[in-house]
């Protein structure tokens, strides 16, 4: 794909320096009596983006998802509480940042004005010592964002600033992909922060909260991944750190409408179907074997989580070349995490934020009060005079005892919001998962790229190397569209135009300083 500064008419955010990635030129759609076929294995964000990009261009798409619902790690399923209320349980809070251009573009297919997303007014952070931080009044445009954060944050003092190591911090001023991985993938996020000598409180609030959003301990997380995140959300983009959240549960707000859109484009959505193997066919296509049948497809998109990709490749011995298979086998998932959702018989204090990032509260990483933004939770809270509270704990021990960890989260909630001590838990649901990708120190080279040795086989997901400044949900959406574009290019069809935050430091002077460093 070629890169150029995107025109004003195509802008998807407020940042005038955001980048446009133009696809290879080609026909607007596939032509002929027999359109090509594609199997998309995985119905999360990456798979849905790939299916959208292909189906819109006339490709016949079959999407396979082993779970009963679409959305992957943002799926949701109905459940009935002990009081008889029908509600939706999901994997919990996710922030839709304004610089998620391609994910938001996917959602615009069914919601052009993004009216089903609601802005939260702040991104507050709180440490167990009592120190608090906020991004509400921090300027959004770099470098004023960084200067504003330092000026407004209680975690920075003049003594702290004097003690910092500015030379060690220079990589933050000019982040480029893949160069940032070549420089910093061999260093842990924890060691990088200590080399900079960030104030300990700021270390906890401004960085550890972010690094743990990758579901990994900072000692195991690649510094390159954390520095890239700092560029995307803070020093490289003018979109700022505030974000939106869906105003209803994920299926209602996001995936049910998109499923209808894909159905209208002829996509065969097969939920609750596990793919057992994918094997190359003699004609250059692939045979996809499920637990009930086999079907031939011209091309395949593998849009699976780490464990799912590894197990499918292991069950498909002729898929890919030996080096690719070996790299896939070395991929690992991040440690387990826990999402506890509690339906309480009384409200939390009225001034509690919808979302609060935490540090220094044991395993508790954040607290959400869902009725502050989600319609389903708000209706339950209004009917019962209660609250719906969600707790997240990331990077838990591999053999954590579930009951013990769930109780610990409750104890930390009582520390953070003492009024909840008096509340009775009407009902609770707990989600234990270990399916997020781990980005370990030195692991970048093992991660798959979108393209493989077979031109008809591509990979998508947040574990994929894209050589673009994207992360988390946005990496999933971007890689899905990139996978679709790679296949469309084979048939001479123009793919999806994409956007990213700037792919280098914003200031020529700071870029020069970073090079000197």
Coordinates of C-alpha atoms in Angstrom, one line a residue:
X1 CA 0.0 0.0 0.0
X2 CA 1.2 3.5 -0.7
X3 CA 1.0 6.3 1.9
X4 CA 0.1 9.9 1.4
X5 CA -1.3 12.7 3.5
X6 CA -5.0 12.2 3.6
X7 CA -7.3 14.9 2.0
X8 CA -9.6 17.0 4.1
X9 CA -12.7 15.3 2.6
X10 CA -11.6 11.9 3.9
X11 CA -10.8 12.9 7.4
X12 CA -12.3 10.7 10.1
X13 CA -11.1 12.6 13.2
X14 CA -9.8 16.0 14.3
X15 CA -6.1 15.3 13.7
X16 CA -5.0 17.1 10.5
X17 CA -1.8 15.0 10.5
X18 CA -3.5 11.7 10.5
X19 CA -2.4 9.5 7.6
X20 CA -4.2 8.0 4.7
X21 CA -3.2 4.5 3.4
X22 CA -4.4 4.1 -0.2
X23 CA -4.9 0.6 -1.5
X24 CA -3.5 -0.7 -4.8
X25 CA -5.5 0.8 -7.7
X26 CA -8.0 -1.6 -9.3
X27 CA -11.5 -2.2 -10.4
X28 CA -14.3 -1.1 -8.1
X29 CA -15.7 -4.6 -7.7
X30 CA -15.1 -8.2 -8.8
X31 CA -16.7 -9.0 -12.2
X32 CA -17.7 -12.2 -13.9
X33 CA -20.4 -14.9 -13.5
X34 CA -18.5 -16.7 -10.8
X35 CA -17.3 -14.3 -8.1
X36 CA -14.4 -15.6 -6.0
X37 CA -15.0 -17.1 -2.6
X38 CA -13.4 -16.4 0.8
X39 CA -13.7 -18.2 4.1
X40 CA -13.2 -15.9 7.1
X41 CA -12.4 -18.0 10.2
X42 CA -13.2 -16.0 13.3
X43 CA -16.0 -13.6 14.0
X44 CA -14.3 -11.0 16.1
X45 CA -13.4 -7.5 15.1
X46 CA -10.7 -8.6 12.7
X47 CA -12.9 -11.2 11.0
X48 CA -15.8 -8.8 10.7
X49 CA -13.6 -6.2 9.1
X50 CA -12.2 -8.7 6.7
X51 CA -15.7 -10.0 5.8
X52 CA -17.0 -6.4 5.3
X53 CA -14.1 -5.4 3.1
X54 CA -14.5 -8.5 0.9
X55 CA -18.3 -8.6 0.7
X56 CA -18.6 -5.0 -0.2
X57 CA -16.5 -5.7 -3.3
X58 CA -18.6 -8.6 -4.5
X59 CA -16.7 -11.6 -3.0
X60 CA -18.8 -14.5 -1.7
X61 CA -17.9 -14.7 2.0
X62 CA -18.5 -17.5 4.5
X63 CA -17.7 -16.5 8.0
X64 CA -17.1 -19.2 10.6
X65 CA -17.3 -18.5 14.3
X66 CA -17.2 -21.2 16.9
X67 CA -19.0 -19.2 19.6
X68 CA -22.8 -18.6 19.4
X69 CA -22.3 -14.8 19.0
X70 CA -20.2 -12.5 16.9
X71 CA -17.8 -10.0 18.4
X72 CA -15.0 -12.1 19.7
X73 CA -13.7 -10.5 22.9
X74 CA -16.4 -7.9 22.5
X75 CA -19.3 -10.4 22.2
X76 CA -22.1 -10.8 24.7
X77 CA -24.7 -13.4 25.6
X78 CA -28.1 -13.2 27.3
X79 CA -28.5 -14.3 30.9
X80 CA -31.2 -14.1 33.5
X81 CA -30.6 -12.8 37.0
X82 CA -32.0 -14.2 40.2
X83 CA -34.5 -11.4 40.2
X84 CA -35.8 -12.5 36.8
X85 CA -34.2 -9.7 34.8
X86 CA -33.0 -10.6 31.4
X87 CA -29.6 -9.0 30.8
X88 CA -26.5 -9.3 28.7
X89 CA -23.1 -10.5 30.1
X90 CA -20.0 -9.6 28.1
X91 CA -16.3 -9.5 28.5
X92 CA -16.6 -6.0 29.9
X93 CA -15.6 -2.4 29.4
X94 CA -13.7 -1.4 26.2
X95 CA -12.7 2.2 25.3
X96 CA -13.4 3.3 21.8
X97 CA -10.7 6.0 21.4
X98 CA -11.1 8.7 18.8
X99 CA -8.0 7.6 17.0
X100 CA -9.5 4.2 16.2
X101 CA -10.2 5.4 12.7
X102 CA -10.7 2.0 11.0
X103 CA -12.7 0.4 13.8
X104 CA -15.0 3.4 13.8
X105 CA -15.2 3.2 10.0
X106 CA -16.4 -0.4 10.4
X107 CA -19.1 0.8 12.8
X108 CA -20.1 3.6 10.5
X109 CA -21.4 1.0 8.1
X110 CA -24.6 0.7 10.2
X111 CA -24.3 3.9 12.2
X112 CA -22.9 6.7 10.0
X113 CA -23.0 9.3 12.8
X114 CA -21.7 6.9 15.5
X115 CA -24.8 7.8 17.5
X116 CA -24.6 4.5 19.3
X117 CA -21.3 5.6 20.9
X118 CA -21.4 7.8 24.0
X119 CA -18.5 10.0 25.1
X120 CA -17.3 9.7 28.7
X121 CA -16.3 13.0 30.1
X122 CA -13.0 11.9 31.7
X123 CA -10.3 9.2 32.0
X124 CA -9.7 9.4 35.7
X125 CA -6.9 7.4 37.4
X126 CA -6.5 6.7 41.1
X127 CA -3.7 5.1 43.1
X128 CA -4.2 3.3 46.4
X129 CA -2.0 6.0 48.1
X130 CA -4.7 8.5 47.3
X131 CA -3.0 10.2 44.4
X132 CA -5.4 11.0 41.5
X133 CA -4.9 12.0 37.9
X134 CA -7.2 13.0 35.1
X135 CA -7.0 13.7 31.4
X136 CA -10.1 15.8 31.2
X137 CA -8.4 19.1 31.0
X138 CA -5.2 18.0 29.3
X139 CA -4.8 19.6 25.8
X140 CA -5.2 17.1 23.0
X141 CA -2.6 18.3 20.5
X142 CA 1.0 17.3 21.1
X143 CA 3.4 18.6 22.4
X144 CA 0.9 20.6 24.5
X145 CA -0.7 17.3 25.6
X146 CA 2.5 16.1 27.3
X147 CA 3.3 19.6 28.7
X148 CA -0.2 20.0 30.0
X149 CA -0.2 16.6 31.6
X150 CA 3.0 17.4 33.5
X151 CA 1.7 20.8 34.5
X152 CA -1.6 19.5 35.7
X153 CA -0.6 16.2 37.2
X154 CA -0.1 15.9 40.9
X155 CA 2.4 13.1 40.3
X156 CA 5.0 15.4 38.8
X157 CA 7.1 17.8 41.0
X158 CA 10.0 20.0 40.1
X159 CA 12.3 17.5 41.8
X160 CA 10.8 14.6 39.8
X161 CA 11.5 16.5 36.5
X162 CA 15.1 17.2 37.5
X163 CA 15.7 13.6 38.3
X164 CA 14.4 12.3 35.0
X165 CA 16.7 11.0 32.3
X166 CA 15.8 12.9 29.1
X167 CA 18.2 10.9 26.9
X168 CA 16.5 7.6 27.8
X169 CA 13.1 9.2 26.9
X170 CA 14.2 10.4 23.5
X171 CA 12.6 7.3 21.7
X172 CA 9.2 8.7 22.7
X173 CA 9.7 11.7 20.4
X174 CA 9.9 9.9 17.1
X175 CA 8.1 6.6 17.1
X176 CA 8.0 4.7 13.8
X177 CA 7.1 1.2 12.9
X178 CA 8.9 -1.2 12.6
X179 CA 11.9 0.8 13.7
X180 CA 10.6 1.1 17.3
X181 CA 10.6 -2.7 17.5
X182 CA 14.2 -2.9 16.2
X183 CA 15.3 -0.5 19.0
X184 CA 13.2 -1.5 22.0
X185 CA 11.6 -4.9 21.5
X186 CA 14.5 -6.4 23.6
X187 CA 13.7 -4.2 26.6
X188 CA 10.7 -4.6 29.0
X189 CA 8.3 -1.8 29.6
X190 CA 9.2 -1.9 33.2
X191 CA 12.9 -1.4 32.6
X192 CA 12.3 1.3 30.0
X193 CA 10.3 3.3 32.5
X194 CA 12.9 2.9 35.2
X195 CA 15.6 4.0 32.7
X196 CA 13.7 7.2 32.2
X197 CA 13.4 7.6 36.0
X198 CA 9.7 8.6 35.8
X199 CA 8.2 9.5 39.2
X200 CA 7.0 6.4 40.9
X201 CA 3.4 7.7 41.2
X202 CA 3.4 8.7 37.5
X203 CA 4.8 5.4 36.6
X204 CA 1.9 3.7 38.3
X205 CA -0.8 6.0 37.0
X206 CA 0.3 7.2 33.6
X207 CA 2.0 4.1 32.4
X208 CA 1.2 0.9 34.3
X209 CA -2.5 1.4 33.8
X210 CA -1.9 1.6 30.1
X211 CA 0.6 -1.3 29.9
X212 CA -1.8 -3.5 31.8
X213 CA -4.4 -2.8 29.1
X214 CA -2.3 -5.4 27.1
X215 CA -3.2 -7.9 29.9
X216 CA 0.4 -8.3 30.8
X217 CA 2.7 -7.4 33.6
X218 CA 5.0 -4.6 32.6
X219 CA 8.0 -6.8 33.4
X220 CA 6.9 -9.1 30.5
X221 CA 5.7 -6.6 28.1
X222 CA 7.9 -5.3 25.2
X223 CA 8.9 -1.7 25.7
X224 CA 8.4 -1.2 22.0
X225 CA 4.7 -2.0 22.4
X226 CA 4.3 0.4 25.3
X227 CA 6.2 3.2 23.5
X228 CA 4.1 2.7 20.4
X229 CA 1.0 3.0 22.6
X230 CA 2.3 6.2 24.1
X231 CA 2.7 7.5 20.5
X232 CA -0.8 6.4 19.5
X233 CA -2.7 7.8 22.5
X234 CA -0.6 10.7 23.7
X235 CA 2.4 12.2 22.0
X236 CA 1.7 11.2 18.3
X237 CA -2.0 12.0 17.9
X238 CA -4.1 15.0 18.4
X239 CA -7.2 13.0 19.1
X240 CA -6.5 13.0 22.9
X241 CA -7.1 10.3 25.5
X242 CA -10.8 10.7 26.0
X243 CA -13.0 8.0 24.4
X244 CA -16.5 6.7 23.7
X245 CA -18.3 3.6 24.8
X246 CA -21.4 1.8 23.3
X247 CA -24.7 3.0 24.8
X248 CA -26.1 -0.5 24.8
X249 CA -24.5 -4.0 25.2
X250 CA -22.2 -4.9 22.4
X251 CA -24.6 -7.2 20.5
X252 CA -27.3 -4.6 20.4
X253 CA -25.2 -1.5 19.7
X254 CA -22.5 -3.1 17.4
X255 CA -22.7 -6.6 16.1
X256 CA -26.4 -7.3 15.5
X257 CA -26.6 -4.3 13.1
X258 CA -23.4 -5.3 11.4
X259 CA -24.6 -8.9 11.0
X260 CA -27.7 -7.5 9.2
X261 CA -25.4 -5.4 7.0
X262 CA -23.2 -8.4 6.1
X263 CA -26.3 -10.6 5.5
X264 CA -27.5 -7.9 3.0
X265 CA -24.2 -8.3 1.2
X266 CA -24.6 -12.0 0.9
X267 CA -22.3 -13.1 3.7
X268 CA -23.0 -16.6 5.0
X269 CA -22.7 -16.1 8.8
X270 CA -22.1 -19.5 10.5
X271 CA -22.0 -19.0 14.3
X272 CA -21.6 -21.9 16.6
X273 CA -19.5 -23.7 14.0
X274 CA -15.9 -24.8 14.8
X275 CA -13.3 -25.1 12.0
X276 CA -11.3 -28.2 12.6
X277 CA -8.8 -27.9 9.7
X278 CA -7.9 -25.8 6.7
X279 CA -6.0 -27.6 3.9
X280 CA -4.7 -26.4 0.6
X281 CA -6.5 -27.8 -2.4
X282 CA -5.0 -28.9 -5.7
X283 CA -6.6 -26.0 -7.6
X284 CA -4.8 -23.4 -5.4
X285 CA -7.8 -22.9 -3.1
X286 CA -8.6 -24.4 0.3
X287 CA -10.8 -26.9 1.9
X288 CA -12.3 -25.8 5.2
X289 CA -13.4 -28.7 7.4
X290 CA -15.8 -28.1 10.2
X291 CA -17.3 -30.5 12.8
X292 CA -20.2 -31.2 10.3
X293 CA -19.0 -30.7 6.7
X294 CA -16.2 -29.6 4.3
X295 CA -16.4 -26.7 1.9
X296 CA -14.0 -25.4 -0.8
X297 CA -13.0 -21.7 -0.8
X298 CA -10.7 -19.8 -3.1
X299 CA -9.1 -17.9 -0.3
X300 CA -9.0 -18.0 3.5
X301 CA -8.7 -15.3 6.2
X302 CA -7.5 -16.6 9.6
X303 CA -8.8 -14.1 12.2
X304 CA -8.4 -16.1 15.4
X305 CA -7.0 -15.4 18.8
X306 CA -3.6 -16.8 19.8
X307 CA -4.7 -20.2 21.0
X308 CA -7.2 -20.6 18.3
X309 CA -4.7 -19.8 15.5
X310 CA -2.0 -22.1 17.1
X311 CA -4.4 -25.0 17.5
X312 CA -5.9 -24.7 14.0
X313 CA -2.4 -24.5 12.3
X314 CA -1.4 -27.6 14.4
X315 CA -4.4 -29.5 13.1
X316 CA -3.7 -28.4 9.5
X317 CA -0.3 -29.9 8.7
X318 CA -0.1 -28.7 5.1
X319 CA -1.0 -25.1 5.8
X320 CA 1.8 -22.6 5.3
X321 CA 5.5 -23.2 5.2
X322 CA 7.7 -24.7 7.9
X323 CA 9.1 -21.4 9.1
X324 CA 5.7 -19.8 9.4
X325 CA 4.3 -22.8 11.3
X326 CA 7.2 -22.7 13.7
X327 CA 6.6 -19.0 14.5
X328 CA 2.9 -19.6 15.0
X329 CA 3.7 -22.4 17.5
X330 CA 5.8 -20.0 19.6
X331 CA 3.0 -17.5 20.1
X332 CA 1.6 -17.3 23.6
X333 CA -1.5 -15.8 25.2
X334 CA -1.3 -13.2 28.0
X335 CA -2.0 -14.3 31.6
X336 CA -5.6 -14.9 32.7
X337 CA -7.9 -12.0 33.5
X338 CA -11.1 -11.7 35.4
X339 CA -14.2 -9.6 34.7
X340 CA -16.7 -9.5 37.6
X341 CA -20.0 -7.8 37.0
X342 CA -22.2 -7.1 40.1
X343 CA -25.8 -6.1 40.3
X344 CA -26.1 -4.3 43.6
X345 CA -29.3 -3.5 45.5
X346 CA -28.4 0.2 46.1
X347 CA -26.6 2.8 44.0
X348 CA -23.0 3.8 44.3
X349 CA -22.4 7.5 45.1
X350 CA -23.8 9.8 42.4
X351 CA -20.4 11.4 41.7
X352 CA -18.6 8.2 40.9
X353 CA -17.3 8.3 37.3
X354 CA -18.5 5.8 34.7
X355 CA -14.9 4.5 34.4
X356 CA -12.0 4.6 36.8
X357 CA -8.5 3.3 36.2
X358 CA -6.8 2.0 39.4
X359 CA -3.4 1.1 40.6
X360 CA -2.2 0.1 44.0
X361 CA -5.4 -1.7 44.8
X362 CA -4.1 -5.3 44.7
X363 CA -5.3 -7.0 41.5
X364 CA -8.0 -4.4 40.7
X365 CA -7.2 -2.6 37.5
X366 CA -10.4 -0.6 36.9
X367 CA -14.0 -0.1 38.0
X368 CA -17.0 0.8 35.8
X369 CA -20.4 1.9 36.8
X370 CA -22.4 0.8 33.8
X371 CA -25.6 2.7 34.3
X372 CA -23.6 5.9 33.7
X373 CA -23.6 5.1 30.0
X374 CA -25.2 1.7 29.1
X375 CA -29.0 1.7 28.5
X376 CA -29.6 -1.8 29.7
X377 CA -27.8 -1.2 33.0
X378 CA -29.5 2.2 33.4
X379 CA -32.9 0.7 33.0
X380 CA -32.2 -2.1 35.6
X381 CA -30.7 0.5 38.0
X382 CA -33.7 2.8 37.6
X383 CA -36.2 -0.1 38.2
X384 CA -34.4 -1.5 41.2
X385 CA -32.8 1.6 42.7
X386 CA -29.5 -0.3 42.4
X387 CA -26.2 -0.2 40.5
X388 CA -24.4 -2.3 38.0
X389 CA -20.7 -2.3 38.8
X390 CA -17.9 -4.1 36.8
X391 CA -14.4 -4.9 38.1
X392 CA -11.4 -5.9 36.0
X393 CA -8.3 -7.8 37.1
X394 CA -5.5 -8.3 34.5
X395 CA -2.5 -10.5 34.4
X396 CA -3.5 -12.8 37.2
X397 CA -1.4 -15.9 38.2
X398 CA -1.8 -18.8 35.9
X399 CA -3.3 -21.0 38.6
X400 CA -5.3 -18.4 40.4
X401 CA -8.1 -19.7 42.6
X402 CA -11.3 -18.3 41.1
X403 CA -13.3 -17.8 44.3
X404 CA -10.4 -16.2 46.1
X405 CA -9.6 -13.7 43.3
X406 CA -13.3 -12.8 42.9
X407 CA -13.5 -12.1 46.7
X408 CA -10.3 -10.0 46.5
X409 CA -11.9 -7.8 43.8
X410 CA -14.9 -7.2 46.0
X411 CA -12.6 -6.2 48.9
X412 CA -10.8 -3.7 46.7
X413 CA -14.1 -2.3 45.4
X414 CA -15.0 -1.6 49.0
X415 CA -11.7 0.3 49.4
X416 CA -12.3 2.4 46.2
X417 CA -16.0 3.0 46.8
X418 CA -16.7 2.5 50.5
X419 CA -20.5 2.9 50.2
X420 CA -20.6 -0.5 48.4
X421 CA -19.8 -2.2 51.7
X422 CA -23.4 -1.8 52.7
X423 CA -24.8 -3.1 49.4
X424 CA -26.2 -6.6 48.8
X425 CA -25.2 -8.3 45.7
X426 CA -28.4 -9.2 43.9
X427 CA -26.5 -11.3 41.4
X428 CA -23.0 -11.6 39.9
X429 CA -21.4 -13.0 36.8
X430 CA -17.7 -13.7 36.4
X431 CA -15.8 -14.1 33.2
X432 CA -12.4 -15.8 33.4
X433 CA -10.4 -15.7 30.1
X434 CA -6.8 -16.1 28.9
X435 CA -7.1 -15.4 25.2
X436 CA -5.4 -12.1 24.7
X437 CA -2.1 -12.0 22.8
X438 CA 1.1 -11.6 24.8
X439 CA 3.6 -9.2 23.4
X440 CA 6.7 -10.4 25.3
X441 CA 10.2 -8.9 25.3
X442 CA 11.8 -10.0 22.0
X443 CA 8.6 -11.5 20.6
X444 CA 8.0 -9.2 17.6
X445 CA 9.7 -11.3 15.0
X446 CA 7.6 -14.3 15.8
X447 CA 4.3 -12.5 15.2
X448 CA 2.7 -13.3 11.9
X449 CA 2.2 -10.7 9.2
X450 CA -1.0 -10.3 7.2
X451 CA 0.4 -12.0 4.1
X452 CA 1.8 -15.6 4.2
X453 CA 3.8 -17.7 1.7
X454 CA 0.5 -18.6 0.0
X455 CA -1.2 -15.6 -1.8
X456 CA -4.6 -16.9 -1.0
X457 CA -4.0 -17.3 2.8
X458 CA -3.9 -14.2 5.0
X459 CA -4.0 -13.6 8.8
X460 CA -5.8 -10.9 10.8
X461 CA -6.1 -10.0 14.4
X462 CA -4.6 -7.9 17.2
X463 CA -1.6 -10.3 17.3
X464 CA -0.6 -9.5 13.7
X465 CA 2.4 -7.4 12.7
X466 CA 1.1 -4.6 10.4
X467 CA 4.1 -2.2 10.4
X468 CA 1.5 0.5 11.2
X469 CA 1.0 2.6 14.4
X470 CA -2.1 0.7 15.6
X471 CA -2.9 -1.3 18.7
X472 CA -5.6 -3.3 20.5
X473 CA -9.0 -3.1 18.8
X474 CA -7.7 -0.8 16.1
X475 CA -5.0 -3.3 15.2
X476 CA -7.7 -5.9 14.9
X477 CA -9.9 -3.8 12.6
X478 CA -6.9 -2.5 10.5
X479 CA -5.5 -6.0 10.0
X480 CA -8.9 -7.3 8.9
X481 CA -9.2 -4.6 6.3
X482 CA -5.5 -5.2 5.2
X483 CA -6.3 -8.9 4.9
X484 CA -9.3 -8.2 2.6
X485 CA -7.2 -5.7 0.6
X486 CA -4.4 -8.3 0.1
X487 CA -6.9 -10.8 -1.4
X488 CA -8.7 -8.1 -3.5
X489 CA -5.4 -7.2 -5.0
X490 CA -5.1 -10.7 -6.4
X491 CA -8.3 -10.1 -8.4
X492 CA -7.4 -6.6 -9.5
X493 CA -9.9 -5.0 -7.2
X494 CA -9.3 -1.8 -5.3
X495 CA -9.6 -2.3 -1.5
X496 CA -10.4 -0.2 1.5
X497 CA -8.8 3.1 2.2
X498 CA -7.4 3.1 5.7
X499 CA -6.2 5.8 8.2
X500 CA -3.8 5.8 11.1
X501 CA -2.3 8.3 13.5
X502 CA 0.9 10.0 12.2
X503 CA 3.6 7.4 11.5
X504 CA 6.4 9.5 12.9
X505 CA 7.1 12.2 15.5
X506 CA 5.0 15.3 14.9
X507 CA 7.8 17.8 15.2
X508 CA 10.8 18.0 12.9
X509 CA 12.9 19.5 15.7
X510 CA 11.9 16.7 18.1
X511 CA 12.6 14.1 15.4
X512 CA 16.1 15.5 15.0
X513 CA 16.6 15.4 18.7
X514 CA 15.5 11.8 18.8
X515 CA 18.0 10.9 16.1
X516 CA 20.8 12.6 17.9
X517 CA 19.9 10.6 21.0

